[in-house]
JSON list of C-alpha atoms in Angstrom, two decimals:
[
{"chain": "A", "resi": 18, "resn": "MET", "atom": "CA", "xyz": [18.87, -34.24, -92.44]},
{"chain": "A", "resi": 19, "resn": "THR", "atom": "CA", "xyz": [16.34, -37.00, -93.66]},
{"chain": "A", "resi": 20, "resn": "SER", "atom": "CA", "xyz": [16.83, -40.76, -93.28]},
{"chain": "A", "resi": 21, "resn": "GLN", "atom": "CA", "xyz": [15.08, -43.94, -94.49]},
{"chain": "A", "resi": 22, "resn": "ARG", "atom": "CA", "xyz": [14.58, -45.45, -91.19]},
{"chain": "A", "resi": 23, "resn": "ARG", "atom": "CA", "xyz": [12.97, -48.59, -90.97]},
{"chain": "A", "resi": 24, "resn": "ARG", "atom": "CA", "xyz": [11.17, -51.06, -88.77]},
{"chain": "A", "resi": 25, "resn": "VAL", "atom": "CA", "xyz": [13.05, -54.91, -88.46]},
{"chain": "A", "resi": 26, "resn": "LEU", "atom": "CA", "xyz": [10.97, -57.77, -88.11]},
{"chain": "A", "resi": 27, "resn": "ASN", "atom": "CA", "xyz": [12.31, -60.54, -86.38]},
{"chain": "A", "resi": 28, "resn": "PRO", "atom": "CA", "xyz": [10.93, -64.43, -86.19]},
{"chain": "A", "resi": 29, "resn": "GLY", "atom": "CA", "xyz": [11.24, -65.76, -82.55]},
{"chain": "A", "resi": 30, "resn": "PRO", "atom": "CA", "xyz": [8.78, -66.26, -79.38]},
{"chain": "A", "resi": 31, "resn": "LYS", "atom": "CA", "xyz": [6.88, -63.13, -78.25]},
{"chain": "A", "resi": 32, "resn": "ASP", "atom": "CA", "xyz": [5.14, -62.57, -75.01]},
{"chain": "A", "resi": 33, "resn": "GLY", "atom": "CA", "xyz": [4.64, -58.49, -75.97]},
{"chain": "A", "resi": 34, "resn": "PRO", "atom": "CA", "xyz": [6.08, -55.87, -78.28]},
{"chain": "A", "resi": 35, "resn": "GLY", "atom": "CA", "xyz": [9.03, -54.94, -76.99]},
{"chain": "A", "resi": 36, "resn": "GLN", "atom": "CA", "xyz": [8.77, -56.89, -73.98]},
{"chain": "A", "resi": 37, "resn": "ARG", "atom": "CA", "xyz": [11.50, -59.68, -72.52]},
{"chain": "A", "resi": 38, "resn": "PRO", "atom": "CA", "xyz": [9.38, -63.14, -72.14]},
{"chain": "A", "resi": 39, "resn": "ALA", "atom": "CA", "xyz": [9.37, -64.20, -68.55]},
{"chain": "A", "resi": 40, "resn": "GLU", "atom": "CA", "xyz": [12.13, -66.40, -67.71]},
{"chain": "A", "resi": 41, "resn": "GLY", "atom": "CA", "xyz": [11.03, -70.11, -68.96]},
{"chain": "A", "resi": 42, "resn": "SER", "atom": "CA", "xyz": [7.64, -69.02, -70.71]},
{"chain": "A", "resi": 43, "resn": "GLY", "atom": "CA", "xyz": [8.59, -70.14, -73.86]},
{"chain": "A", "resi": 44, "resn": "PRO", "atom": "CA", "xyz": [6.86, -69.09, -77.09]},
{"chain": "A", "resi": 45, "resn": "ALA", "atom": "CA", "xyz": [3.15, -67.82, -76.17]},
{"chain": "A", "resi": 46, "resn": "SER", "atom": "CA", "xyz": [1.94, -70.31, -78.54]},
{"chain": "A", "resi": 47, "resn": "PRO", "atom": "CA", "xyz": [3.65, -72.71, -81.30]},
{"chain": "A", "resi": 48, "resn": "GLY", "atom": "CA", "xyz": [4.77, -70.75, -84.00]},
{"chain": "A", "resi": 49, "resn": "ALA", "atom": "CA", "xyz": [4.23, -66.89, -82.59]},
{"chain": "A", "resi": 50, "resn": "LEU", "atom": "CA", "xyz": [6.71, -64.39, -83.79]},
{"chain": "A", "resi": 51, "resn": "GLU", "atom": "CA", "xyz": [8.61, -62.00, -81.49]},
{"chain": "A", "resi": 52, "resn": "THR", "atom": "CA", "xyz": [9.34, -58.93, -83.20]},
{"chain": "A", "resi": 53, "resn": "CYS", "atom": "CA", "xyz": [11.17, -55.61, -82.32]},
{"chain": "A", "resi": 54, "resn": "ASP", "atom": "CA", "xyz": [10.90, -51.84, -83.45]},
{"chain": "A", "resi": 55, "resn": "CYS", "atom": "CA", "xyz": [14.56, -51.41, -83.46]},
{"chain": "A", "resi": 56, "resn": "PRO", "atom": "CA", "xyz": [15.26, -48.60, -86.11]},
{"chain": "A", "resi": 57, "resn": "GLU", "atom": "CA", "xyz": [17.25, -49.62, -88.95]},
{"chain": "A", "resi": 58, "resn": "LEU", "atom": "CA", "xyz": [19.45, -46.52, -90.59]},
{"chain": "A", "resi": 59, "resn": "ASP", "atom": "CA", "xyz": [20.70, -45.96, -93.88]},
{"chain": "A", "resi": 60, "resn": "PRO", "atom": "CA", "xyz": [24.74, -45.79, -94.23]},
{"chain": "A", "resi": 61, "resn": "ALA", "atom": "CA", "xyz": [24.02, -43.21, -96.84]},
{"chain": "A", "resi": 62, "resn": "ASP", "atom": "CA", "xyz": [22.37, -40.69, -94.59]},
{"chain": "A", "resi": 63, "resn": "TRP", "atom": "CA", "xyz": [24.70, -41.69, -91.36]},
{"chain": "A", "resi": 64, "resn": "ASP", "atom": "CA", "xyz": [27.42, -43.25, -91.83]},
{"chain": "A", "resi": 65, "resn": "GLY", "atom": "CA", "xyz": [30.55, -40.78, -92.12]},
{"chain": "A", "resi": 66, "resn": "ILE", "atom": "CA", "xyz": [27.98, -37.96, -92.17]},
{"chain": "A", "resi": 67, "resn": "GLU", "atom": "CA", "xyz": [28.21, -34.30, -90.65]},
{"chain": "A", "resi": 68, "resn": "SER", "atom": "CA", "xyz": [24.81, -33.41, -89.45]},
{"chain": "A", "resi": 69, "resn": "ASP", "atom": "CA", "xyz": [23.53, -29.60, -88.15]},
{"chain": "A", "resi": 70, "resn": "TRP", "atom": "CA", "xyz": [22.13, -30.13, -84.62]},
{"chain": "A", "resi": 71, "resn": "SER", "atom": "CA", "xyz": [21.20, -26.57, -83.97]},
{"chain": "A", "resi": 72, "resn": "ASP", "atom": "CA", "xyz": [17.63, -27.80, -84.37]},
{"chain": "A", "resi": 73, "resn": "ILE", "atom": "CA", "xyz": [17.68, -30.97, -82.18]},
{"chain": "A", "resi": 74, "resn": "THR", "atom": "CA", "xyz": [16.29, -31.06, -78.72]},
{"chain": "A", "resi": 75, "resn": "PHE", "atom": "CA", "xyz": [16.69, -33.53, -76.20]},
{"chain": "A", "resi": 76, "resn": "VAL", "atom": "CA", "xyz": [14.91, -34.58, -73.00]},
{"chain": "A", "resi": 77, "resn": "ALA", "atom": "CA", "xyz": [17.87, -35.55, -70.79]},
{"chain": "A", "resi": 78, "resn": "THR", "atom": "CA", "xyz": [18.78, -37.65, -67.64]},
{"chain": "A", "resi": 79, "resn": "THR", "atom": "CA", "xyz": [21.44, -39.67, -66.06]},
{"chain": "A", "resi": 80, "resn": "VAL", "atom": "CA", "xyz": [21.72, -43.53, -65.72]},
{"chain": "A", "resi": 81, "resn": "ASN", "atom": "CA", "xyz": [23.72, -44.81, -63.03]},
{"chain": "A", "resi": 82, "resn": "ALA", "atom": "CA", "xyz": [27.12, -47.44, -64.16]},
{"chain": "A", "resi": 83, "resn": "VAL", "atom": "CA", "xyz": [29.10, -49.52, -62.37]},
{"chain": "A", "resi": 84, "resn": "ALA", "atom": "CA", "xyz": [32.42, -49.78, -64.19]},
{"chain": "A", "resi": 85, "resn": "GLY", "atom": "CA", "xyz": [31.03, -47.83, -67.32]},
{"chain": "A", "resi": 86, "resn": "VAL", "atom": "CA", "xyz": [28.34, -50.33, -67.50]},
{"chain": "A", "resi": 87, "resn": "PRO", "atom": "CA", "xyz": [24.83, -48.82, -67.43]},
{"chain": "A", "resi": 88, "resn": "VAL", "atom": "CA", "xyz": [22.29, -50.06, -64.65]},
{"chain": "A", "resi": 89, "resn": "GLY", "atom": "CA", "xyz": [18.98, -49.11, -64.52]},
{"chain": "A", "resi": 90, "resn": "PHE", "atom": "CA", "xyz": [18.76, -48.20, -68.44]},
{"chain": "A", "resi": 91, "resn": "GLU", "atom": "CA", "xyz": [15.53, -49.39, -69.43]},
{"chain": "A", "resi": 92, "resn": "SER", "atom": "CA", "xyz": [13.88, -47.76, -65.88]},
{"chain": "A", "resi": 93, "resn": "ALA", "atom": "CA", "xyz": [15.77, -44.54, -67.07]},
{"chain": "A", "resi": 94, "resn": "ARG", "atom": "CA", "xyz": [14.20, -45.02, -70.84]},
{"chain": "A", "resi": 95, "resn": "GLN", "atom": "CA", "xyz": [10.87, -45.11, -69.76]},
{"chain": "A", "resi": 96, "resn": "ALA", "atom": "CA", "xyz": [11.22, -42.03, -67.51]},
{"chain": "A", "resi": 97, "resn": "LEU", "atom": "CA", "xyz": [12.50, -40.18, -70.61]},
{"chain": "A", "resi": 98, "resn": "PHE", "atom": "CA", "xyz": [9.53, -40.89, -72.81]},
{"chain": "A", "resi": 99, "resn": "ASP", "atom": "CA", "xyz": [7.22, -40.11, -69.01]},
{"chain": "A", "resi": 100, "resn": "ARG", "atom": "CA", "xyz": [8.80, -36.85, -69.11]},
{"chain": "A", "resi": 101, "resn": "ALA", "atom": "CA", "xyz": [8.52, -35.69, -72.61]},
{"chain": "A", "resi": 102, "resn": "ALA", "atom": "CA", "xyz": [4.94, -36.83, -72.28]},
{"chain": "A", "resi": 103, "resn": "ALA", "atom": "CA", "xyz": [4.44, -34.48, -69.17]},
{"chain": "A", "resi": 104, "resn": "LEU", "atom": "CA", "xyz": [6.30, -31.37, -71.39]},
{"chain": "A", "resi": 105, "resn": "GLY", "atom": "CA", "xyz": [3.49, -32.00, -74.02]},
{"chain": "A", "resi": 106, "resn": "ALA", "atom": "CA", "xyz": [6.76, -32.74, -76.26]},
{"chain": "A", "resi": 107, "resn": "THR", "atom": "CA", "xyz": [6.57, -34.84, -79.33]},
{"chain": "A", "resi": 108, "resn": "VAL", "atom": "CA", "xyz": [8.33, -37.89, -79.77]},
{"chain": "A", "resi": 109, "resn": "PRO", "atom": "CA", "xyz": [9.40, -38.53, -83.08]},
{"chain": "A", "resi": 110, "resn": "GLU", "atom": "CA", "xyz": [9.24, -41.73, -84.95]},
{"chain": "A", "resi": 111, "resn": "SER", "atom": "CA", "xyz": [12.18, -43.71, -84.12]},
{"chain": "A", "resi": 112, "resn": "PRO", "atom": "CA", "xyz": [13.85, -41.31, -82.17]},
{"chain": "A", "resi": 113, "resn": "MET", "atom": "CA", "xyz": [17.72, -40.77, -81.20]},
{"chain": "A", "resi": 114, "resn": "LEU", "atom": "CA", "xyz": [18.14, -42.39, -77.61]},
{"chain": "A", "resi": 115, "resn": "LEU", "atom": "CA", "xyz": [22.03, -41.44, -77.09]},
{"chain": "A", "resi": 116, "resn": "ILE", "atom": "CA", "xyz": [23.49, -42.77, -74.13]},
{"chain": "A", "resi": 117, "resn": "GLY", "atom": "CA", "xyz": [27.12, -40.69, -73.36]},
{"chain": "A", "resi": 118, "resn": "GLU", "atom": "CA", "xyz": [30.16, -41.50, -71.58]},
{"chain": "A", "resi": 119, "resn": "GLY", "atom": "CA", "xyz": [31.02, -42.12, -67.84]},
{"chain": "A", "resi": 120, "resn": "ARG", "atom": "CA", "xyz": [31.64, -44.57, -65.39]},
{"chain": "A", "resi": 121, "resn": "PHE", "atom": "CA", "xyz": [29.76, -43.91, -62.57]},
{"chain": "A", "resi": 122, "resn": "ARG", "atom": "CA", "xyz": [27.04, -41.69, -64.33]},
{"chain": "A", "resi": 123, "resn": "ARG", "atom": "CA", "xyz": [26.32, -41.63, -68.03]},
{"chain": "A", "resi": 124, "resn": "PRO", "atom": "CA", "xyz": [24.10, -39.30, -69.99]},
{"chain": "A", "resi": 125, "resn": "LEU", "atom": "CA", "xyz": [20.77, -40.33, -71.58]},
{"chain": "A", "resi": 126, "resn": "LEU", "atom": "CA", "xyz": [19.31, -38.23, -74.05]},
{"chain": "A", "resi": 127, "resn": "LEU", "atom": "CA", "xyz": [16.15, -39.05, -76.11]},
{"chain": "A", "resi": 128, "resn": "GLU", "atom": "CA", "xyz": [15.11, -36.86, -79.04]},
{"chain": "A", "resi": 129, "resn": "VAL", "atom": "CA", "xyz": [12.08, -34.96, -78.97]},
{"chain": "A", "resi": 130, "resn": "GLU", "atom": "CA", "xyz": [10.26, -32.04, -80.62]},
{"chain": "A", "resi": 131, "resn": "ASP", "atom": "CA", "xyz": [8.01, -28.97, -79.97]},
{"chain": "A", "resi": 132, "resn": "VAL", "atom": "CA", "xyz": [9.13, -28.47, -76.58]},
{"chain": "A", "resi": 133, "resn": "PRO", "atom": "CA", "xyz": [8.24, -25.33, -74.63]},
{"chain": "A", "resi": 134, "resn": "ASP", "atom": "CA", "xyz": [10.92, -22.77, -74.21]},
{"chain": "A", "resi": 135, "resn": "GLY", "atom": "CA", "xyz": [12.33, -22.72, -70.76]},
{"chain": "A", "resi": 136, "resn": "ALA", "atom": "CA", "xyz": [11.26, -26.38, -69.65]},
{"chain": "A", "resi": 137, "resn": "ARG", "atom": "CA", "xyz": [13.49, -28.51, -67.26]},
{"chain": "A", "resi": 138, "resn": "ASP", "atom": "CA", "xyz": [15.57, -31.46, -68.28]},
{"chain": "A", "resi": 139, "resn": "VAL", "atom": "CA", "xyz": [15.97, -30.40, -72.06]},
{"chain": "A", "resi": 140, "resn": "VAL", "atom": "CA", "xyz": [18.84, -30.04, -73.58]},
{"chain": "A", "resi": 141, "resn": "ARG", "atom": "CA", "xyz": [19.95, -28.07, -77.10]},
{"chain": "A", "resi": 142, "resn": "PRO", "atom": "CA", "xyz": [23.11, -29.19, -77.84]},
{"chain": "A", "resi": 143, "resn": "GLY", "atom": "CA", "xyz": [23.59, -27.19, -81.31]},
{"chain": "A", "resi": 144, "resn": "GLY", "atom": "CA", "xyz": [26.46, -27.50, -83.39]},
{"chain": "A", "resi": 145, "resn": "VAL", "atom": "CA", "xyz": [27.55, -30.38, -85.53]},
{"chain": "A", "resi": 146, "resn": "ALA", "atom": "CA", "xyz": [27.65, -34.34, -85.11]},
{"chain": "A", "resi": 147, "resn": "TYR", "atom": "CA", "xyz": [29.78, -36.49, -86.70]},
{"chain": "A", "resi": 148, "resn": "THR", "atom": "CA", "xyz": [28.39, -40.22, -86.89]},
{"chain": "A", "resi": 149, "resn": "ARG", "atom": "CA", "xyz": [29.64, -43.58, -87.91]},
{"chain": "A", "resi": 150, "resn": "LEU", "atom": "CA", "xyz": [27.69, -46.68, -88.06]},
{"chain": "A", "resi": 151, "resn": "VAL", "atom": "CA", "xyz": [29.36, -49.32, -86.88]},
{"chain": "A", "resi": 152, "resn": "HIS", "atom": "CA", "xyz": [28.86, -53.19, -85.56]},
{"chain": "A", "resi": 153, "resn": "ALA", "atom": "CA", "xyz": [30.02, -53.76, -82.28]},
{"chain": "A", "resi": 154, "resn": "PRO", "atom": "CA", "xyz": [29.92, -56.90, -80.73]},
{"chain": "A", "resi": 155, "resn": "TRP", "atom": "CA", "xyz": [30.66, -57.74, -77.13]},
{"chain": "A", "resi": 156, "resn": "GLY", "atom": "CA", "xyz": [33.82, -55.91, -76.43]},
{"chain": "A", "resi": 157, "resn": "GLU", "atom": "CA", "xyz": [34.26, -53.93, -79.53]},
{"chain": "A", "resi": 158, "resn": "LEU", "atom": "CA", "xyz": [32.33, -50.83, -78.75]},
{"chain": "A", "resi": 159, "resn": "ALA", "atom": "CA", "xyz": [35.27, -49.10, -76.88]},
{"chain": "A", "resi": 160, "resn": "ARG", "atom": "CA", "xyz": [37.37, -49.90, -80.08]},
{"chain": "A", "resi": 161, "resn": "ALA", "atom": "CA", "xyz": [34.77, -48.61, -82.25]},
{"chain": "A", "resi": 162, "resn": "ALA", "atom": "CA", "xyz": [34.78, -45.32, -79.90]},
{"chain": "A", "resi": 163, "resn": "LYS", "atom": "CA", "xyz": [38.35, -45.09, -79.49]},
{"chain": "A", "resi": 164, "resn": "GLN", "atom": "CA", "xyz": [38.53, -44.95, -83.86]},
{"chain": "A", "resi": 165, "resn": "LEU", "atom": "CA", "xyz": [35.68, -42.65, -84.24]},
{"chain": "A", "resi": 166, "resn": "ARG", "atom": "CA", "xyz": [37.38, -40.35, -81.37]},
{"chain": "A", "resi": 167, "resn": "ALA", "atom": "CA", "xyz": [40.76, -40.08, -83.72]},
{"chain": "A", "resi": 168, "resn": "GLU", "atom": "CA", "xyz": [38.92, -40.00, -86.78]},
{"chain": "A", "resi": 169, "resn": "ALA", "atom": "CA", "xyz": [36.67, -37.04, -85.67]},
{"chain": "A", "resi": 170, "resn": "GLU", "atom": "CA", "xyz": [39.72, -34.91, -84.03]},
{"chain": "A", "resi": 171, "resn": "GLN", "atom": "CA", "xyz": [41.81, -35.69, -87.14]},
{"chain": "A", "resi": 172, "resn": "ARG", "atom": "CA", "xyz": [38.62, -34.24, -89.21]},
{"chain": "A", "resi": 173, "resn": "TYR", "atom": "CA", "xyz": [38.04, -31.22, -86.77]},
{"chain": "A", "resi": 174, "resn": "GLY", "atom": "CA", "xyz": [41.46, -30.59, -85.23]},
{"chain": "A", "resi": 175, "resn": "ARG", "atom": "CA", "xyz": [40.35, -31.11, -81.70]},
{"chain": "A", "resi": 176, "resn": "GLN", "atom": "CA", "xyz": [38.49, -33.58, -79.34]},
{"chain": "A", "resi": 177, "resn": "PRO", "atom": "CA", "xyz": [34.87, -33.84, -79.47]},
{"chain": "A", "resi": 178, "resn": "ALA", "atom": "CA", "xyz": [33.05, -32.43, -76.89]},
{"chain": "A", "resi": 179, "resn": "ASN", "atom": "CA", "xyz": [31.18, -35.46, -75.86]},
{"chain": "A", "resi": 180, "resn": "LEU", "atom": "CA", "xyz": [30.86, -38.97, -77.39]},
{"chain": "A", "resi": 181, "resn": "TYR", "atom": "CA", "xyz": [27.24, -41.11, -77.92]},
{"chain": "A", "resi": 182, "resn": "ALA", "atom": "CA", "xyz": [26.24, -43.80, -78.76]},
{"chain": "A", "resi": 183, "resn": "TRP", "atom": "CA", "xyz": [22.91, -44.91, -79.94]},
{"chain": "A", "resi": 184, "resn": "TYR", "atom": "CA", "xyz": [22.05, -48.82, -80.16]},
{"chain": "A", "resi": 185, "resn": "LEU", "atom": "CA", "xyz": [20.23, -49.51, -82.67]},
{"chain": "A", "resi": 186, "resn": "THR", "atom": "CA", "xyz": [19.50, -53.15, -82.09]},
{"chain": "A", "resi": 187, "resn": "CYS", "atom": "CA", "xyz": [17.76, -55.15, -78.95]},
{"chain": "A", "resi": 188, "resn": "ARG", "atom": "CA", "xyz": [18.13, -58.64, -77.68]},
{"chain": "A", "resi": 189, "resn": "ILE", "atom": "CA", "xyz": [15.91, -59.91, -80.28]},
{"chain": "A", "resi": 190, "resn": "CYS", "atom": "CA", "xyz": [17.76, -58.72, -83.23]},
{"chain": "A", "resi": 191, "resn": "SER", "atom": "CA", "xyz": [21.12, -58.14, -81.91]},
{"chain": "A", "resi": 192, "resn": "ARG", "atom": "CA", "xyz": [22.93, -61.05, -83.19]},
{"chain": "A", "resi": 193, "resn": "GLU", "atom": "CA", "xyz": [21.07, -60.80, -86.91]},
{"chain": "A", "resi": 194, "resn": "ARG", "atom": "CA", "xyz": [22.17, -57.42, -87.18]},
{"chain": "A", "resi": 195, "resn": "ASN", "atom": "CA", "xyz": [25.70, -57.44, -85.19]},
{"chain": "A", "resi": 196, "resn": "PHE", "atom": "CA", "xyz": [25.13, -55.30, -82.96]},
{"chain": "A", "resi": 197, "resn": "GLU", "atom": "CA", "xyz": [24.50, -52.31, -85.18]},
{"chain": "A", "resi": 198, "resn": "THR", "atom": "CA", "xyz": [25.35, -48.96, -83.36]},
{"chain": "A", "resi": 199, "resn": "LEU", "atom": "CA", "xyz": [25.72, -45.49, -84.21]},
{"chain": "A", "resi": 200, "resn": "LEU", "atom": "CA", "xyz": [28.72, -43.52, -82.71]},
{"chain": "A", "resi": 201, "resn": "VAL", "atom": "CA", "xyz": [27.90, -39.81, -82.79]},
{"chain": "A", "resi": 202, "resn": "ALA", "atom": "CA", "xyz": [31.03, -37.22, -82.10]},
{"chain": "A", "resi": 203, "resn": "HIS", "atom": "CA", "xyz": [29.70, -33.69, -80.83]},
{"chain": "A", "resi": 204, "resn": "TYR", "atom": "CA", "xyz": [30.85, -30.61, -81.24]},
{"chain": "A", "resi": 205, "resn": "PRO", "atom": "CA", "xyz": [28.80, -27.60, -79.72]},
{"chain": "A", "resi": 206, "resn": "ALA", "atom": "CA", "xyz": [28.71, -24.12, -81.80]}
]
């Protein structure tokens, strides 16, 4: 599946690329811009699309959750990038970073390429994935996930084995992009 993934520039204060400014620090200098590296997906390539996952590979970990809310997401995310580097894997530009369901522990998957066979913490899910690009402000993600689950069940005649979310926005661009999220219903082979 080919896709047009673009970087988004958003104005605002900035302390460093992808970093949260220190509390009370304000802009680094008057007129400084805060940017993010959030991917922007073309809906024609992602919304309501079935993708073949036979060649997709992820490095996997889990993140703790309290009542379903991920805790320690950023450190788990960094650990995935470190693990990919340790394996000698290539992390593509704008890799999928998927978080799965779970009340107390949630899977976290980072898309990678060129991973040696037999490597630990590597997942090759296979099968197909049905995706929906949604706008999910606070409190709307559960409704959107329920809707995707019902749509996928109607389309495939059974519940998906896994449901994942790829948050496409950060704290800098979330409001402007209306909390854009890619939801993935996965059906293993």
